[in-house]
Amino acid sequence: MEEIMLTIQNLSYSHPDSALLFSDISLTLNPLEKIALIGNNGTGKSILLKIIAGILMPSNGTIQLDARPYYVPQQFGQYNKLSIGEALGIDKKLKALHEILAGNISEQNYETLNDDWALEERCNNVLNYWKLSNLDLDEKLENLSGGQTTKVFLAGIGIHQPSLVLLDEPSNHLDDEGRELLYDFIRNARQAQIIVSHDRTLLNLLHKTCELKKNEITVYGGNYDFYVSQKQTETEALTQDIRNKEKALKKAKEKEQQTIERKQKSTVRVKKKAVKLCLPKIAINTLKNSAERSTARIAEVHSGKIENVRSELQSLRAGLSAIDQMKFNFESSGLHKGKKLLIADQINYGYEQQEYLWKENINLQIVSGERIAIQGPNGSGKTTLIKLILGTLEPKIGQLFRATGNSVYIDQNYALINADLNVYEQAQLFNTTALHEHQIKTNLNRYLFTKDDWDKSCAVLSGGERMRLILCCLSLSNQAPDMIVLDEPTNNLDIQNIEILTGVIKDYQGTLLVVSHDTVFLEQINIGRIFQL
């Protein structure tokens, strides 16, 4: 029987304000097993990783762990003032090694090194793998890019060689080259892994997919594509159950109406017969009251049956995923296809005294209806090119023609959202066609903002909620933007919200410009051309 490395039993966690995040969840992990931990934003995936790593304590339940885990967080700001060596916890060992080699053979140095004579060689090999050989271990993390910092912590896996690795959104800040290195590492790694990610290419490299919900972890015995297939089967079965229950509800209402109508007709016949037989008025009233009580009892019985069916139907509908509940109404751009929107002739840009950003000047044409992805390594100037295209920057050299039109730029921070407004007020900002209040709220409902959300401050919305609110705002216009520009749109989204964004963008018929390293997303939104920097 295979040894179990990690056992989680009946685990619960509540925030410091006592709000319950998840409860009674259980999971086991075997040595060398690689699992994906997925779930909607706010379900507690990152919290669970921190509990396993020993950073947080659960409210209830137990964890049995036969290995010391190595944890790579999603955010690294808390390490900014540390050097690379300090952040990786190897600075004291390296210092001891260097002192011993320099002749200082104190007992303290030998104790600190703990016979790890290959440490420096291991560091060099690992940093070289992650393309970080140009970095000094004394370099402060605050001087590194997001991608470099991520790779530093990933390098720590090869340095410390743990049996269990916990990764929280490891591909978020990586460019295409960095992602390929990560994928290669995951394929060949000889340790157990639990990975939280929305990168579907990465998720397909893993053995199991575990979906975290408030009261359970559901384990699917395959990679992400297998999970999607299984969920689709579940959704189809659920949808059929909903249809059957809707038919049952309709039939119950019809039966109630028919039964009451028959009873009423019977009562009328009895009353006519009583009058014809010249029965006393008191007898007629007694018959009338008895008939009314009987009709009321019948109505009550049928009402109870209908309410039971309705309750079961509501419960089934609640089981549908958000994407299956949504209704999109994204209109097309009014521009005819093929109109030249931008012509860039030998343009380049430089910040302040900097030399030109690109070694070769850029030539680019964009015509309406195109779907273009801008790609390049970190620091290659993708966002700068977007700003030139949109007109927020002007080139230092070259000629740039922009046609007049309506463009919308959706950046990683969703700057179109005003944090000082509530959800309804934000939608009202985009109400350029004088829609009535109920029409705006209907649209908000389509994008999963219910009555409870309308007064919620935009400042507290998650990344996925902000993205959905922007899409809702754009849908309020009677005409979609001529061009939508997306800058790393999937970076801060869970899989559910990526699917929502994908569904809307697939239906959009205008011009699309996307900066993204998410190859699955680019494929699904039907990118037709890649412009490589």
PDB file of C-alpha atoms in Angstrom, residues 119-313:
ATOM      1  CA  LEU A 119      25.198  24.259  -1.924  1.00  0.00           C
ATOM      2  CA  GLU A 120      26.960  26.855  -4.063  1.00  0.00           C
ATOM      3  CA  GLU A 121      27.198  24.566  -7.077  1.00  0.00           C
ATOM      4  CA  ARG A 122      23.515  23.688  -6.666  1.00  0.00           C
ATOM      5  CA  CYS A 123      22.606  27.406  -6.507  1.00  0.00           C
ATOM      6  CA  ASN A 124      24.554  28.138  -9.690  1.00  0.00           C
ATOM      7  CA  ASN A 125      22.975  25.239 -11.588  1.00  0.00           C
ATOM      8  CA  VAL A 126      19.428  26.115 -10.492  1.00  0.00           C
ATOM      9  CA  LEU A 127      19.763  29.860 -11.145  1.00  0.00           C
ATOM     10  CA  ASN A 128      21.168  29.041 -14.566  1.00  0.00           C
ATOM     11  CA  TYR A 129      18.121  26.823 -15.311  1.00  0.00           C
ATOM     12  CA  TRP A 130      15.761  29.687 -14.459  1.00  0.00           C
ATOM     13  CA  LYS A 131      17.834  32.166 -16.557  1.00  0.00           C
ATOM     14  CA  LEU A 132      18.902  34.068 -13.436  1.00  0.00           C
ATOM     15  CA  SER A 133      22.655  33.524 -13.670  1.00  0.00           C
ATOM     16  CA  ASN A 134      23.160  37.282 -14.116  1.00  0.00           C
ATOM     17  CA  LEU A 135      21.770  37.972 -10.627  1.00  0.00           C
ATOM     18  CA  ASP A 136      23.889  38.286  -7.494  1.00  0.00           C
ATOM     19  CA  LEU A 137      22.485  36.556  -4.388  1.00  0.00           C
ATOM     20  CA  ASP A 138      23.019  39.841  -2.488  1.00  0.00           C
ATOM     21  CA  GLU A 139      20.609  41.654  -4.855  1.00  0.00           C
ATOM     22  CA  LYS A 140      17.506  43.042  -3.125  1.00  0.00           C
ATOM     23  CA  LEU A 141      14.199  41.586  -4.295  1.00  0.00           C
ATOM     24  CA  GLU A 142      12.720  45.094  -4.607  1.00  0.00           C
ATOM     25  CA  ASN A 143      15.040  45.642  -7.600  1.00  0.00           C
ATOM     26  CA  LEU A 144      13.669  42.637  -9.501  1.00  0.00           C
ATOM     27  CA  SER A 145      10.703  42.375 -11.846  1.00  0.00           C
ATOM     28  CA  GLY A 146       7.686  40.268 -10.901  1.00  0.00           C
ATOM     29  CA  GLY A 147       8.822  37.520 -13.260  1.00  0.00           C
ATOM     30  CA  GLN A 148      12.357  37.494 -11.854  1.00  0.00           C
ATOM     31  CA  THR A 149      11.067  37.330  -8.278  1.00  0.00           C
ATOM     32  CA  THR A 150       8.805  34.408  -9.119  1.00  0.00           C
ATOM     33  CA  LYS A 151      11.721  32.557 -10.702  1.00  0.00           C
ATOM     34  CA  VAL A 152      13.906  33.236  -7.640  1.00  0.00           C
ATOM     35  CA  PHE A 153      11.398  31.442  -5.410  1.00  0.00           C
ATOM     36  CA  LEU A 154      10.967  28.653  -7.958  1.00  0.00           C
ATOM     37  CA  ALA A 155      14.755  28.288  -7.950  1.00  0.00           C
ATOM     38  CA  GLY A 156      14.527  27.659  -4.213  1.00  0.00           C
ATOM     39  CA  ILE A 157      12.858  24.307  -4.969  1.00  0.00           C
ATOM     40  CA  GLY A 158      16.019  23.016  -6.651  1.00  0.00           C
ATOM     41  CA  ILE A 159      18.193  24.476  -3.897  1.00  0.00           C
ATOM     42  CA  HIS A 160      16.269  23.026  -0.926  1.00  0.00           C
ATOM     43  CA  GLN A 161      15.031  19.863  -2.712  1.00  0.00           C
ATOM     44  CA  PRO A 162      11.847  19.372  -0.630  1.00  0.00           C
ATOM     45  CA  SER A 163       9.516  16.365  -0.866  1.00  0.00           C
ATOM     46  CA  LEU A 164       6.404  18.570  -1.093  1.00  0.00           C
ATOM     47  CA  VAL A 165       6.020  21.798  -3.071  1.00  0.00           C
ATOM     48  CA  LEU A 166       3.127  24.254  -2.676  1.00  0.00           C
ATOM     49  CA  LEU A 167       2.762  26.745  -5.548  1.00  0.00           C
ATOM     50  CA  ASP A 168       0.249  29.624  -5.552  1.00  0.00           C
ATOM     51  CA  GLU A 169      -0.348  30.987  -9.082  1.00  0.00           C
ATOM     52  CA  PRO A 170       3.286  30.388 -10.134  1.00  0.00           C
ATOM     53  CA  SER A 171       2.839  31.436 -13.787  1.00  0.00           C
ATOM     54  CA  ASN A 172       1.167  34.797 -13.088  1.00  0.00           C
ATOM     55  CA  HIS A 173       4.194  37.050 -13.719  1.00  0.00           C
ATOM     56  CA  LEU A 174       6.104  34.831 -16.126  1.00  0.00           C
ATOM     57  CA  ASP A 175       6.598  35.562 -19.809  1.00  0.00           C
ATOM     58  CA  ASP A 176       6.417  32.819 -22.437  1.00  0.00           C
ATOM     59  CA  GLU A 177       9.999  31.658 -21.845  1.00  0.00           C
ATOM     60  CA  GLY A 178       9.467  31.575 -18.074  1.00  0.00           C
ATOM     61  CA  ARG A 179       6.265  29.607 -18.451  1.00  0.00           C
ATOM     62  CA  GLU A 180       7.948  27.011 -20.639  1.00  0.00           C
ATOM     63  CA  LEU A 181      10.671  26.590 -18.003  1.00  0.00           C
ATOM     64  CA  LEU A 182       7.951  26.164 -15.353  1.00  0.00           C
ATOM     65  CA  TYR A 183       6.045  23.591 -17.418  1.00  0.00           C
ATOM     66  CA  ASP A 184       9.262  21.651 -18.026  1.00  0.00           C
ATOM     67  CA  PHE A 185      10.082  21.718 -14.317  1.00  0.00           C
ATOM     68  CA  ILE A 186       6.602  20.442 -13.346  1.00  0.00           C
ATOM     69  CA  ARG A 187       6.767  17.616 -15.893  1.00  0.00           C
ATOM     70  CA  ASN A 188      10.108  16.383 -14.586  1.00  0.00           C
ATOM     71  CA  ALA A 189       9.832  17.184 -10.872  1.00  0.00           C
ATOM     72  CA  ARG A 190      10.387  14.288  -8.467  1.00  0.00           C
ATOM     73  CA  GLN A 191       8.348  15.592  -5.565  1.00  0.00           C
ATOM     74  CA  ALA A 192       4.698  15.890  -4.598  1.00  0.00           C
ATOM     75  CA  GLN A 193       3.041  19.133  -5.677  1.00  0.00           C
ATOM     76  CA  ILE A 194      -0.121  21.043  -4.819  1.00  0.00           C
ATOM     77  CA  ILE A 195      -0.621  23.899  -7.267  1.00  0.00           C
ATOM     78  CA  VAL A 196      -3.187  26.685  -7.226  1.00  0.00           C
ATOM     79  CA  SER A 197      -3.448  28.129 -10.728  1.00  0.00           C
ATOM     80  CA  HIS A 198      -5.800  29.367 -13.422  1.00  0.00           C
ATOM     81  CA  ASP A 199      -3.201  28.572 -16.133  1.00  0.00           C
ATOM     82  CA  ARG A 200      -4.946  25.777 -17.986  1.00  0.00           C
ATOM     83  CA  THR A 201      -1.808  24.673 -19.825  1.00  0.00           C
ATOM     84  CA  LEU A 202      -0.157  24.135 -16.444  1.00  0.00           C
ATOM     85  CA  LEU A 203      -3.232  22.451 -14.968  1.00  0.00           C
ATOM     86  CA  ASN A 204      -3.187  19.865 -17.748  1.00  0.00           C
ATOM     87  CA  LEU A 205       0.270  18.711 -16.601  1.00  0.00           C
ATOM     88  CA  LEU A 206      -1.051  17.528 -13.222  1.00  0.00           C
ATOM     89  CA  HIS A 207      -2.363  14.127 -12.124  1.00  0.00           C
ATOM     90  CA  LYS A 208      -5.530  15.160 -10.288  1.00  0.00           C
ATOM     91  CA  THR A 209      -7.858  18.147 -10.134  1.00  0.00           C
ATOM     92  CA  CYS A 210      -9.345  19.045  -6.738  1.00  0.00           C
ATOM     93  CA  GLU A 211     -12.173  21.578  -6.653  1.00  0.00           C
ATOM     94  CA  LEU A 212     -12.491  23.470  -3.364  1.00  0.00           C
ATOM     95  CA  LYS A 213     -15.960  24.549  -2.239  1.00  0.00           C
ATOM     96  CA  LYS A 214     -17.223  25.804   1.103  1.00  0.00           C
ATOM     97  CA  ASN A 215     -17.972  22.375   2.556  1.00  0.00           C
ATOM     98  CA  GLU A 216     -15.912  19.943   0.508  1.00  0.00           C
ATOM     99  CA  ILE A 217     -13.060  19.212  -1.849  1.00  0.00           C
ATOM    100  CA  THR A 218     -14.235  17.196  -4.838  1.00  0.00           C
ATOM    101  CA  VAL A 219     -11.455  15.108  -6.390  1.00  0.00           C
ATOM    102  CA  TYR A 220     -11.462  14.438 -10.145  1.00  0.00           C
ATOM    103  CA  GLY A 221      -9.032  11.686 -11.165  1.00  0.00           C
ATOM    104  CA  GLY A 222      -7.424  13.463 -14.088  1.00  0.00           C
ATOM    105  CA  ASN A 223      -6.022  16.735 -15.418  1.00  0.00           C
ATOM    106  CA  TYR A 224      -7.957  19.915 -16.135  1.00  0.00           C
ATOM    107  CA  ASP A 225      -9.351  18.743 -19.492  1.00  0.00           C
ATOM    108  CA  PHE A 226     -10.668  15.625 -17.746  1.00  0.00           C
ATOM    109  CA  TYR A 227     -12.218  17.856 -15.051  1.00  0.00           C
ATOM    110  CA  VAL A 228     -13.931  20.009 -17.692  1.00  0.00           C
ATOM    111  CA  SER A 229     -15.321  16.905 -19.394  1.00  0.00           C
ATOM    112  CA  GLN A 230     -16.659  15.551 -16.102  1.00  0.00           C
ATOM    113  CA  LYS A 231     -18.175  18.919 -15.141  1.00  0.00           C
ATOM    114  CA  GLN A 232     -19.842  19.146 -18.542  1.00  0.00           C
ATOM    115  CA  THR A 233     -21.424  15.737 -18.003  1.00  0.00           C
ATOM    116  CA  GLU A 234     -22.594  16.845 -14.541  1.00  0.00           C
ATOM    117  CA  THR A 235     -23.992  20.104 -15.949  1.00  0.00           C
ATOM    118  CA  GLU A 236     -25.873  18.300 -18.726  1.00  0.00           C
ATOM    119  CA  ALA A 237     -27.431  15.951 -16.168  1.00  0.00           C
ATOM    120  CA  LEU A 238     -28.296  18.885 -13.906  1.00  0.00           C
ATOM    121  CA  THR A 239     -29.794  20.824 -16.823  1.00  0.00           C
ATOM    122  CA  GLN A 240     -31.968  17.828 -17.708  1.00  0.00           C
ATOM    123  CA  ASP A 241     -33.092  17.570 -14.060  1.00  0.00           C
ATOM    124  CA  ILE A 242     -34.020  21.267 -14.166  1.00  0.00           C
ATOM    125  CA  ARG A 243     -36.049  20.790 -17.359  1.00  0.00           C
ATOM    126  CA  ASN A 244     -37.862  17.796 -15.814  1.00  0.00           C
ATOM    127  CA  LYS A 245     -38.570  19.744 -12.637  1.00  0.00           C
ATOM    128  CA  GLU A 246     -39.845  22.730 -14.658  1.00  0.00           C
ATOM    129  CA  LYS A 247     -42.236  20.375 -16.467  1.00  0.00           C
ATOM    130  CA  ALA A 248     -43.327  18.905 -13.125  1.00  0.00           C
ATOM    131  CA  LEU A 249     -43.975  22.402 -11.755  1.00  0.00           C
ATOM    132  CA  LYS A 250     -46.043  23.352 -14.803  1.00  0.00           C
ATOM    133  CA  LYS A 251     -48.011  20.081 -14.565  1.00  0.00           C
ATOM    134  CA  ALA A 252     -48.645  20.590 -10.825  1.00  0.00           C
ATOM    135  CA  LYS A 253     -50.014  24.095 -11.456  1.00  0.00           C
ATOM    136  CA  GLU A 254     -52.256  22.828 -14.261  1.00  0.00           C
ATOM    137  CA  LYS A 255     -53.550  19.988 -12.072  1.00  0.00           C
ATOM    138  CA  GLU A 256     -54.271  22.415  -9.232  1.00  0.00           C
ATOM    139  CA  GLN A 257     -56.255  24.661 -11.569  1.00  0.00           C
ATOM    140  CA  GLN A 258     -58.176  21.744 -13.084  1.00  0.00           C
ATOM    141  CA  THR A 259     -59.051  20.273  -9.665  1.00  0.00           C
ATOM    142  CA  ILE A 260     -60.289  23.615  -8.318  1.00  0.00           C
ATOM    143  CA  GLU A 261     -62.344  24.255 -11.478  1.00  0.00           C
ATOM    144  CA  ARG A 262     -63.969  20.801 -11.201  1.00  0.00           C
ATOM    145  CA  LYS A 263     -64.759  21.386  -7.527  1.00  0.00           C
ATOM    146  CA  GLN A 264     -66.248  24.796  -8.287  1.00  0.00           C
ATOM    147  CA  LYS A 265     -68.438  23.342 -11.044  1.00  0.00           C
ATOM    148  CA  SER A 266     -69.581  20.581  -8.682  1.00  0.00           C
ATOM    149  CA  THR A 267     -70.431  23.184  -6.017  1.00  0.00           C
ATOM    150  CA  VAL A 268     -72.515  25.174  -8.519  1.00  0.00           C
ATOM    151  CA  ARG A 269     -74.445  22.009  -9.513  1.00  0.00           C
ATOM    152  CA  VAL A 270     -75.155  21.107  -5.861  1.00  0.00           C
ATOM    153  CA  LYS A 271     -76.323  24.651  -5.144  1.00  0.00           C
ATOM    154  CA  LYS A 272     -78.673  24.656  -8.161  1.00  0.00           C
ATOM    155  CA  LYS A 273     -80.074  21.299  -7.103  1.00  0.00           C
ATOM    156  CA  ALA A 274     -80.631  22.554  -3.547  1.00  0.00           C
ATOM    157  CA  VAL A 275     -82.507  25.583  -4.860  1.00  0.00           C
ATOM    158  CA  LYS A 276     -84.565  23.382  -7.175  1.00  0.00           C
ATOM    159  CA  LEU A 277     -85.509  21.125  -4.230  1.00  0.00           C
ATOM    160  CA  CYS A 278     -86.542  24.238  -2.251  1.00  0.00           C
ATOM    161  CA  LEU A 279     -84.204  23.408   0.642  1.00  0.00           C
ATOM    162  CA  PRO A 280     -84.157  25.906   3.520  1.00  0.00           C
ATOM    163  CA  LYS A 281     -81.679  28.812   3.251  1.00  0.00           C
ATOM    164  CA  ILE A 282     -79.723  27.546   6.258  1.00  0.00           C
ATOM    165  CA  ALA A 283     -79.158  24.204   4.489  1.00  0.00           C
ATOM    166  CA  ILE A 284     -78.023  25.971   1.306  1.00  0.00           C
ATOM    167  CA  ASN A 285     -75.544  28.081   3.322  1.00  0.00           C
ATOM    168  CA  THR A 286     -74.265  24.963   5.052  1.00  0.00           C
ATOM    169  CA  LEU A 287     -73.648  23.325   1.656  1.00  0.00           C
ATOM    170  CA  LYS A 288     -71.955  26.511   0.405  1.00  0.00           C
ATOM    171  CA  ASN A 289     -69.619  26.765   3.435  1.00  0.00           C
ATOM    172  CA  SER A 290     -68.759  23.082   3.216  1.00  0.00           C
ATOM    173  CA  ALA A 291     -67.896  23.445  -0.482  1.00  0.00           C
ATOM    174  CA  GLU A 292     -65.707  26.508   0.198  1.00  0.00           C
ATOM    175  CA  ARG A 293     -63.842  24.651   2.981  1.00  0.00           C
ATOM    176  CA  SER A 294     -63.340  21.683   0.675  1.00  0.00           C
ATOM    177  CA  THR A 295     -62.024  23.933  -2.125  1.00  0.00           C
ATOM    178  CA  ALA A 296     -59.658  25.654   0.315  1.00  0.00           C
ATOM    179  CA  ARG A 297     -58.330  22.290   1.520  1.00  0.00           C
ATOM    180  CA  ILE A 298     -57.728  21.161  -2.061  1.00  0.00           C
ATOM    181  CA  ALA A 299     -55.953  24.447  -2.869  1.00  0.00           C
ATOM    182  CA  GLU A 300     -53.810  24.099   0.259  1.00  0.00           C
ATOM    183  CA  VAL A 301     -52.774  20.524  -0.640  1.00  0.00           C
ATOM    184  CA  HIS A 302     -51.861  21.483  -4.193  1.00  0.00           C
ATOM    185  CA  SER A 303     -50.117  24.650  -3.028  1.00  0.00           C
ATOM    186  CA  GLY A 304     -47.909  22.554  -0.747  1.00  0.00           C
ATOM    187  CA  LYS A 305     -47.023  20.203  -3.609  1.00  0.00           C
ATOM    188  CA  ILE A 306     -46.238  23.146  -5.914  1.00  0.00           C
ATOM    189  CA  GLU A 307     -44.063  24.804  -3.258  1.00  0.00           C
ATOM    190  CA  ASN A 308     -42.098  21.580  -2.791  1.00  0.00           C
ATOM    191  CA  VAL A 309     -41.456  21.298  -6.536  1.00  0.00           C
ATOM    192  CA  ARG A 310     -40.537  25.001  -6.733  1.00  0.00           C
ATOM    193  CA  SER A 311     -38.091  24.618  -3.840  1.00  0.00           C
ATOM    194  CA  GLU A 312     -36.465  21.594  -5.488  1.00  0.00           C
ATOM    195  CA  LEU A 313     -36.199  23.566  -8.755  1.00  0.00           C
TER     196      LEU A 313
END
